[in-house]
Amino acid sequence: MEYKIASHIAEMKPSAIREIFKVLADPKVIALSAGEPDAASLPKEEMAEIGAEIFANEAAAALQYGMTEGYQPLRDLTKKRMREKYNIGTDDDELIITTGGQQTISLFTQTMIDKGDTIICEGPSFIGALNAFRSFGANLKSVPMDDEGMRMDKLEEVLATTERVKFIYVIPTFQNPTGRTMSLERRRQLLELAKKYDVLILEDNPYFELRYEGEPVPTIKSMDTEGRVVYAGSYSKVLSPGMRIGYCIANKEIINRMVVCKQVSDVHTNLYFQMLVAKYLERFDLDAHIADMCKLHKEKRDAMLNACEKYFDKRVTYTHPNGGLFIWCELPEGYDSFKLCQLITEKKVACVPGNAFSVDESAVCNGFRMNFSKPSLEQIETACARIGEAMQEFLK
C-alpha cells in the first residue's frame, strides 16, 4: 500500500543526533554527541527516597490523571523560585508544566504558527526546535552569531525584509550547539527590536544554571514589561533528563492557548515525576546540588579545552563556554564538517556535524559540536586525540 504522508511531515528528516545514537550501539564508540549531564551528578539516592515515600503514602494520587496545567505544588514552587531568584514572571504571567523543554517549543509553535509564517532563529540552532518549527509548516530564517550571540545588525535586516514573522527563537545562555552566551547589551537590543517590529521572543534557557565561571547575565524574560517574551525552562539539565519535566512562563493568554494544545497532545505531564520534583524542591537544596554539578562539569570542560589545545590542528577554532554542555569547533572555511565527522566515526568517536543545526540541512557547514559532560575524563582525552588524527588526515 502507498501511504500519503502529510507533505510537511514527509519533507522532514530524522534528527541527526538520534541517527548518531545508532552508531553508539558499538560499545567501543566514545560519544561526544550527547546533550545530557553526567549521570554521576544526578540525585539518585534522594529521588529513590522520595519515590518510595510517594508510593507508600500517595500512590493513588500519583497513578491517576492530573491537571493539564501541571501538579499545583510543583507549579507554585517553580513560580516562586523563578520569580524570587531570577525575577522571571509577573502578575500577568502564568506557568504550565510541560513534558520537557521540547514540549514548550512545540506547544508554543502550535499555538502561534500558521503555515507560511516565519520564525527567526540563531544560526546554528537547536535541532529539536528546528524540527518542531518545520513540523508546523513555518518558514525558517537564521541570523549569524559571533562571540556575543546573535548579531543584532543582521537580525534587523531580516526583520525589515521578511513578511509574517511571528517570533524570534533564541538560546541566549550557553547556547546549543555553540556554548556561546548572548551579552547583556545584545539582549536589550533584541527586546527593543522585538518591540519595534512587534514580534514575540521564545527564550529557551535549559542550561543557564550550569555556569562554571563569569557573572550571570539577566534573562531576556526578566527585562520584559510587555508580555512579549515566552520563557522555556527545564529541570532536565539539573535533576534528570529522563523524567521530562519542563515548564513555560508566559502571558496568561498564551498559556491558556497552550493548555488547549497540550490537552490534545498528552493530556498532562507524568504526574509521578512531577510529584517527585516538587518534593525534591521542598526537602533538598537545589542550589547546592547545582553547585556540585557545576564543579564536576567544569572539570570536564577544562579537560576538553586542554585536549583541544593539545591535539587539534591550529587552523581549527573552538568556543570557550563559561557553562553549559557543549563546545563548538570550526574548520577553515570551505571544509565540510559532515565529512570530517564521518572520518571521526571510523575512529570510534561520535560528534554532531554542523549541518544538523542549520536551517538548510543540505548546505555545507564547517562547524561541529562536542559534548563534554557525558564522557569520562579518560574518554575525553582519547576522543580528542582521535579527532586530532582525523583532522590531520582531513585537512591535507
Coordinates of C-alpha atoms in Angstrom, one line a residue:
M1 CA 0.0 0.0 0.0
E2 CA 1.2 3.5 -0.7
Y3 CA 0.9 5.9 2.2
K4 CA 0.1 9.5 1.6
I5 CA 2.1 11.2 4.3
A6 CA 1.3 14.9 5.0
S7 CA 3.6 17.0 2.9
H8 CA 5.1 19.0 5.8
I9 CA 6.0 15.7 7.6
A10 CA 7.2 13.9 4.5
E11 CA 9.8 16.6 3.9
M12 CA 11.3 16.3 7.4
K13 CA 14.4 14.2 8.2
P14 CA 15.1 12.2 11.3
S15 CA 17.2 14.1 14.0
A16 CA 20.8 13.7 13.2
I17 CA 21.6 13.1 16.9
R18 CA 19.0 10.3 17.1
E19 CA 20.6 8.8 14.0
I20 CA 24.0 9.0 15.6
F21 CA 22.7 7.0 18.5
K22 CA 22.6 4.0 16.1
V23 CA 26.4 4.2 15.9
L24 CA 26.6 4.2 19.7
A25 CA 25.3 0.7 19.7
D26 CA 29.0 -0.2 19.4
P27 CA 30.3 0.0 23.0
K28 CA 33.8 1.0 21.7
V29 CA 32.5 4.3 20.3
I30 CA 33.1 7.3 22.6
A31 CA 30.0 9.6 22.5
L32 CA 30.7 13.3 22.3
S33 CA 27.3 13.6 20.7
A34 CA 25.1 13.6 23.8
G35 CA 23.3 16.6 25.3
E36 CA 22.9 15.4 28.9
P37 CA 24.6 15.9 32.3
D38 CA 27.0 13.4 33.8
A39 CA 25.0 10.5 35.3
A40 CA 27.1 10.7 38.4
S41 CA 25.7 14.2 39.1
L42 CA 22.0 13.1 39.2
P43 CA 20.5 12.9 42.7
K44 CA 19.6 9.2 42.6
E45 CA 19.6 8.5 46.3
E46 CA 17.4 11.4 47.1
M47 CA 15.0 10.5 44.3
A48 CA 14.8 6.9 45.5
E49 CA 13.9 8.0 49.0
I50 CA 11.2 10.4 47.8
G51 CA 9.9 7.9 45.2
A52 CA 9.5 5.2 47.9
E53 CA 7.5 7.6 50.1
I54 CA 5.2 8.6 47.2
F55 CA 4.3 5.0 46.6
A56 CA 3.9 4.3 50.3
N57 CA 1.7 7.3 51.0
E58 CA 0.3 8.8 47.8
A59 CA 0.2 6.1 45.3
A60 CA -3.4 6.6 44.3
A61 CA -2.7 10.3 43.5
A62 CA 0.5 9.6 41.7
L63 CA -1.1 7.0 39.4
Q64 CA -4.2 8.9 38.5
Y65 CA -4.9 11.7 36.0
G66 CA -3.8 15.2 36.8
M67 CA -4.4 18.8 35.7
T68 CA -3.2 19.7 32.2
E69 CA -1.6 22.8 33.7
G70 CA 0.5 20.7 36.0
Y71 CA 0.8 19.5 39.6
Q72 CA -0.1 22.5 41.6
P73 CA 2.7 22.3 44.3
L74 CA 5.3 22.0 41.5
R75 CA 3.8 25.0 39.7
D76 CA 3.8 27.1 42.9
L77 CA 7.4 26.1 43.8
T78 CA 8.7 26.8 40.3
K79 CA 6.9 30.1 40.1
K80 CA 8.3 31.2 43.5
R81 CA 11.9 30.1 42.7
M82 CA 12.0 31.7 39.3
R83 CA 10.4 35.0 40.4
E84 CA 12.4 35.4 43.7
K85 CA 15.8 34.2 42.4
Y86 CA 15.7 35.3 38.7
N87 CA 12.9 38.0 38.5
I88 CA 11.1 35.9 36.0
G89 CA 7.3 36.1 35.8
T90 CA 4.8 38.9 36.5
D91 CA 1.2 39.1 37.8
D92 CA 0.1 38.9 34.1
D93 CA 2.1 35.6 33.6
E94 CA 1.1 32.0 34.2
L95 CA 3.1 28.8 34.3
I96 CA 2.4 25.4 32.7
I97 CA 4.4 22.2 33.4
T98 CA 5.4 20.6 30.1
T99 CA 6.9 17.2 29.1
G100 CA 10.4 18.6 28.9
G101 CA 11.5 21.9 27.4
Q102 CA 11.0 20.4 24.0
Q103 CA 7.2 20.4 24.5
T104 CA 7.2 24.1 25.4
I105 CA 8.8 24.8 22.0
S106 CA 6.3 22.5 20.3
L107 CA 3.1 23.8 22.1
F108 CA 4.1 27.4 21.6
T109 CA 4.8 26.9 17.9
Q110 CA 1.5 25.1 17.5
T111 CA -0.3 27.9 19.3
M112 CA 1.2 30.7 17.3
I113 CA 2.2 29.5 13.8
D114 CA 0.0 29.3 10.7
K115 CA 1.6 27.5 7.7
G116 CA 3.8 30.0 5.9
D117 CA 4.6 32.2 9.0
T118 CA 8.2 32.9 9.7
I119 CA 10.4 32.1 12.7
I120 CA 13.8 33.7 13.1
C121 CA 16.5 31.7 14.9
E122 CA 20.2 31.7 15.6
G123 CA 22.5 30.1 13.0
P124 CA 23.3 27.5 14.1
S125 CA 20.4 26.5 16.4
F126 CA 18.9 23.5 18.4
I127 CA 17.9 20.6 16.2
G128 CA 14.8 19.8 18.2
A129 CA 13.4 23.3 17.9
L130 CA 14.2 23.5 14.1
N131 CA 12.3 20.2 13.5
A132 CA 9.4 21.4 15.7
F133 CA 9.1 24.6 13.6
R134 CA 9.3 22.6 10.4
S135 CA 6.6 20.2 11.5
F136 CA 4.1 23.1 11.7
G137 CA 4.9 24.5 8.3
A138 CA 7.0 27.5 9.4
N139 CA 9.5 29.3 7.2
L140 CA 12.8 29.5 8.9
K141 CA 15.3 32.3 8.7
S142 CA 18.6 32.2 10.5
V143 CA 20.8 35.0 11.8
P144 CA 24.5 34.5 12.2
M145 CA 26.3 34.7 15.5
D146 CA 29.6 35.9 16.9
D147 CA 31.1 35.5 20.4
E148 CA 28.4 37.8 21.8
G149 CA 25.5 35.8 20.4
M150 CA 23.0 36.6 17.6
R151 CA 24.2 39.7 15.6
M152 CA 21.6 42.4 16.0
D153 CA 22.5 44.2 12.8
K154 CA 21.8 41.1 10.8
L155 CA 18.6 40.4 12.8
E156 CA 17.2 43.8 11.9
E157 CA 18.0 43.2 8.3
V158 CA 15.9 40.0 8.4
L159 CA 13.1 41.7 10.4
A160 CA 12.9 44.6 7.9
T161 CA 12.8 42.4 4.8
T162 CA 10.8 39.4 5.9
E163 CA 7.0 39.1 6.0
R164 CA 4.9 37.3 8.5
V165 CA 7.5 37.0 11.3
K166 CA 5.7 35.6 14.4
F167 CA 8.6 35.1 16.8
I168 CA 12.4 35.0 17.3
Y169 CA 13.8 31.9 18.9
V170 CA 17.0 32.2 20.9
I171 CA 19.0 30.1 23.4
P172 CA 20.8 33.1 25.0
T173 CA 22.9 31.3 27.7
F174 CA 25.4 28.6 26.8
Q175 CA 23.7 28.1 23.5
N176 CA 23.1 24.7 21.9
P177 CA 25.2 24.0 19.8
T178 CA 27.9 26.7 20.2
G179 CA 28.1 27.2 24.0
R180 CA 28.0 31.0 23.4
T181 CA 26.3 33.4 25.7
M182 CA 24.5 36.5 24.4
S183 CA 25.8 39.7 26.0
L184 CA 23.5 41.9 28.1
E185 CA 23.6 44.7 25.6
R186 CA 22.5 42.3 22.8
R187 CA 19.7 41.0 25.0
R188 CA 18.5 44.6 25.5
Q189 CA 18.8 45.3 21.7
L190 CA 16.9 42.1 20.9
L191 CA 14.0 43.1 23.1
E192 CA 13.9 46.6 21.5
L193 CA 13.9 45.1 18.0
A194 CA 11.1 42.7 19.0
K195 CA 9.1 45.8 20.2
K196 CA 9.9 47.8 17.1
Y197 CA 8.8 45.1 14.7
D198 CA 6.0 43.7 17.0
V199 CA 7.1 40.1 17.2
L200 CA 7.4 37.7 20.2
I201 CA 10.6 36.1 21.6
L202 CA 10.8 32.5 22.6
E203 CA 13.7 32.3 25.2
D204 CA 14.9 28.8 25.6
N205 CA 17.0 28.6 28.7
P206 CA 17.7 25.0 29.8
Y207 CA 21.4 25.4 30.6
F208 CA 21.7 28.7 32.3
E209 CA 22.2 27.4 35.8
L210 CA 25.2 25.3 34.8
R211 CA 27.6 28.2 35.0
Y212 CA 31.3 27.4 35.7
E213 CA 32.8 30.9 35.7
G214 CA 31.8 34.5 35.0
E215 CA 28.9 36.6 36.2
P216 CA 25.3 35.6 35.4
V217 CA 23.5 37.6 32.7
P218 CA 19.9 38.6 33.3
T219 CA 17.4 36.7 31.3
I220 CA 15.5 38.4 28.5
K221 CA 12.3 37.5 30.2
S222 CA 13.3 39.3 33.4
M223 CA 13.6 42.6 31.3
D224 CA 10.2 42.1 29.6
T225 CA 7.5 44.5 30.6
E226 CA 5.0 43.8 27.8
G227 CA 4.4 40.1 27.9
R228 CA 6.5 39.8 24.7
V229 CA 8.8 37.0 25.9
V230 CA 7.8 33.4 26.3
Y231 CA 10.2 31.5 28.7
A232 CA 11.0 27.8 28.2
G233 CA 12.6 26.3 31.3
S234 CA 13.5 22.8 32.3
Y235 CA 14.6 20.5 35.2
S236 CA 16.2 18.1 32.7
K237 CA 19.8 19.5 33.0
V238 CA 19.8 20.0 36.8
L239 CA 17.8 17.0 38.1
S240 CA 17.1 14.4 35.3
P241 CA 16.7 14.4 31.6
G242 CA 14.7 11.2 31.6
M243 CA 11.9 12.5 33.8
R244 CA 11.0 15.0 31.1
I245 CA 9.8 17.8 33.4
G246 CA 9.9 21.3 31.8
Y247 CA 7.9 24.4 32.2
C248 CA 6.8 27.5 30.4
I249 CA 6.3 31.0 31.8
A250 CA 4.3 33.4 29.6
N251 CA 1.4 35.8 29.5
K252 CA -1.8 34.1 30.7
E253 CA -3.5 34.4 27.3
I254 CA -0.7 32.4 25.6
I255 CA -0.5 29.8 28.4
N256 CA -4.3 29.3 28.2
R257 CA -4.0 28.5 24.5
M258 CA -1.0 26.2 25.1
V259 CA -3.1 24.3 27.7
V260 CA -5.7 23.5 25.0
C261 CA -2.9 22.3 22.7
K262 CA -1.5 20.1 25.5
Q263 CA -4.9 18.6 26.1
V264 CA -4.9 17.1 22.6
S265 CA -1.3 16.1 22.9
D266 CA -0.6 14.2 26.1
V267 CA -3.3 15.5 28.4
H268 CA -0.8 16.2 31.2
T269 CA 2.9 15.6 32.0
N270 CA 3.8 12.4 34.0
L271 CA 2.2 13.1 37.4
Y272 CA 4.5 10.8 39.5
F273 CA 7.6 12.6 38.2
Q274 CA 6.0 16.0 38.8
M275 CA 5.4 15.0 42.4
L276 CA 8.9 13.7 42.7
V277 CA 10.4 17.0 41.6
A278 CA 8.1 19.0 43.8
K279 CA 9.0 17.0 46.9
Y280 CA 12.7 17.3 46.0
L281 CA 12.4 21.1 45.9
E282 CA 10.6 21.1 49.2
R283 CA 13.1 18.8 51.0
F284 CA 16.5 19.4 49.5
D285 CA 18.7 22.3 48.5
L286 CA 18.6 22.5 44.7
D287 CA 21.1 25.3 44.5
A288 CA 23.6 23.3 46.5
H289 CA 23.0 20.4 44.2
I290 CA 23.6 22.5 41.1
A291 CA 26.8 23.9 42.6
D292 CA 28.1 20.3 42.9
M293 CA 27.1 19.6 39.3
C294 CA 29.0 22.7 38.2
K295 CA 32.2 21.5 39.9
L296 CA 32.0 18.2 38.1
H297 CA 31.2 19.6 34.7
K298 CA 33.8 22.4 35.0
E299 CA 36.5 19.8 35.4
K300 CA 35.3 18.0 32.2
R301 CA 35.0 21.3 30.3
D302 CA 38.5 22.2 31.2
A303 CA 39.8 18.7 30.3
M304 CA 38.2 19.0 26.8
L305 CA 39.6 22.5 26.2
N306 CA 43.0 21.4 27.2
A307 CA 42.8 18.4 25.0
C308 CA 41.6 20.5 22.0
E309 CA 44.7 22.8 22.6
K310 CA 46.9 19.7 22.7
Y311 CA 45.6 17.7 19.8
F312 CA 43.7 19.9 17.3
D313 CA 45.1 21.4 14.2
K314 CA 45.9 25.1 14.9
R315 CA 43.7 26.1 12.0
V316 CA 40.6 24.8 13.8
T317 CA 38.9 27.2 16.2
Y318 CA 36.6 26.3 19.1
T319 CA 34.5 28.1 21.7
H320 CA 35.4 28.5 25.4
P321 CA 32.0 28.4 27.0
N322 CA 31.5 29.7 30.6
G323 CA 29.0 26.9 31.2
G324 CA 26.5 24.5 29.6
L325 CA 27.4 21.2 28.0
F326 CA 28.9 22.0 24.6
I327 CA 32.0 23.1 22.7
W328 CA 31.6 24.2 19.0
C329 CA 34.5 23.7 16.7
E330 CA 35.0 25.3 13.3
L331 CA 37.2 24.1 10.5
P332 CA 38.7 26.6 8.0
E333 CA 36.2 28.0 5.5
G334 CA 35.2 25.6 2.7
Y335 CA 35.7 22.4 4.7
D336 CA 32.7 20.2 5.3
S337 CA 32.3 19.0 8.9
F338 CA 29.9 16.3 7.9
K339 CA 32.7 14.5 6.0
L340 CA 35.1 15.1 8.9
C341 CA 32.5 13.6 11.4
Q342 CA 32.2 10.5 9.1
L343 CA 36.0 10.1 9.4
I344 CA 35.8 10.7 13.2
T345 CA 33.2 7.9 13.4
E346 CA 35.6 5.5 11.8
K347 CA 37.9 6.2 14.7
K348 CA 35.2 5.2 17.1
V349 CA 34.2 8.7 18.2
A350 CA 30.8 10.3 17.6
C351 CA 30.3 14.1 17.1
V352 CA 27.4 16.0 15.6
P353 CA 28.1 17.8 12.2
G354 CA 27.1 21.4 12.0
N355 CA 24.6 21.0 9.1
A356 CA 22.3 19.2 11.6
F357 CA 21.9 22.6 13.3
S358 CA 21.3 24.6 10.2
V359 CA 18.1 25.9 8.7
D360 CA 19.3 24.5 5.4
E361 CA 20.5 21.0 6.3
S362 CA 21.9 20.4 2.8
A363 CA 24.3 23.4 3.0
V364 CA 27.9 22.7 3.7
C365 CA 28.9 23.7 7.3
N366 CA 32.4 23.9 8.7
G367 CA 31.3 23.5 12.3
F368 CA 30.7 20.5 14.6
R369 CA 29.5 20.1 18.2
M370 CA 31.2 18.2 21.0
N371 CA 29.7 17.4 24.4
F372 CA 32.0 17.2 27.4
S373 CA 29.5 16.3 30.2
K374 CA 28.8 12.7 29.4
P375 CA 32.2 11.1 28.6
S376 CA 34.8 10.4 31.4
L377 CA 38.0 12.4 31.7
E378 CA 39.9 9.5 30.1
Q379 CA 37.4 9.2 27.3
I380 CA 37.7 13.0 26.6
E381 CA 41.5 12.7 26.3
T382 CA 41.3 9.7 24.0
A383 CA 38.5 11.1 21.9
C384 CA 40.2 14.4 21.3
A385 CA 43.4 12.7 20.3
R386 CA 41.5 10.6 17.7
I387 CA 39.7 13.7 16.4
G388 CA 43.1 15.4 16.1
E389 CA 44.3 12.5 14.0
A390 CA 41.2 12.7 11.8
M391 CA 41.7 16.4 11.3
Q392 CA 45.3 15.9 10.2
E393 CA 44.1 13.4 7.6
F394 CA 41.1 15.6 6.5
L395 CA 42.8 19.0 6.3
K396 CA 45.6 17.7 4.0

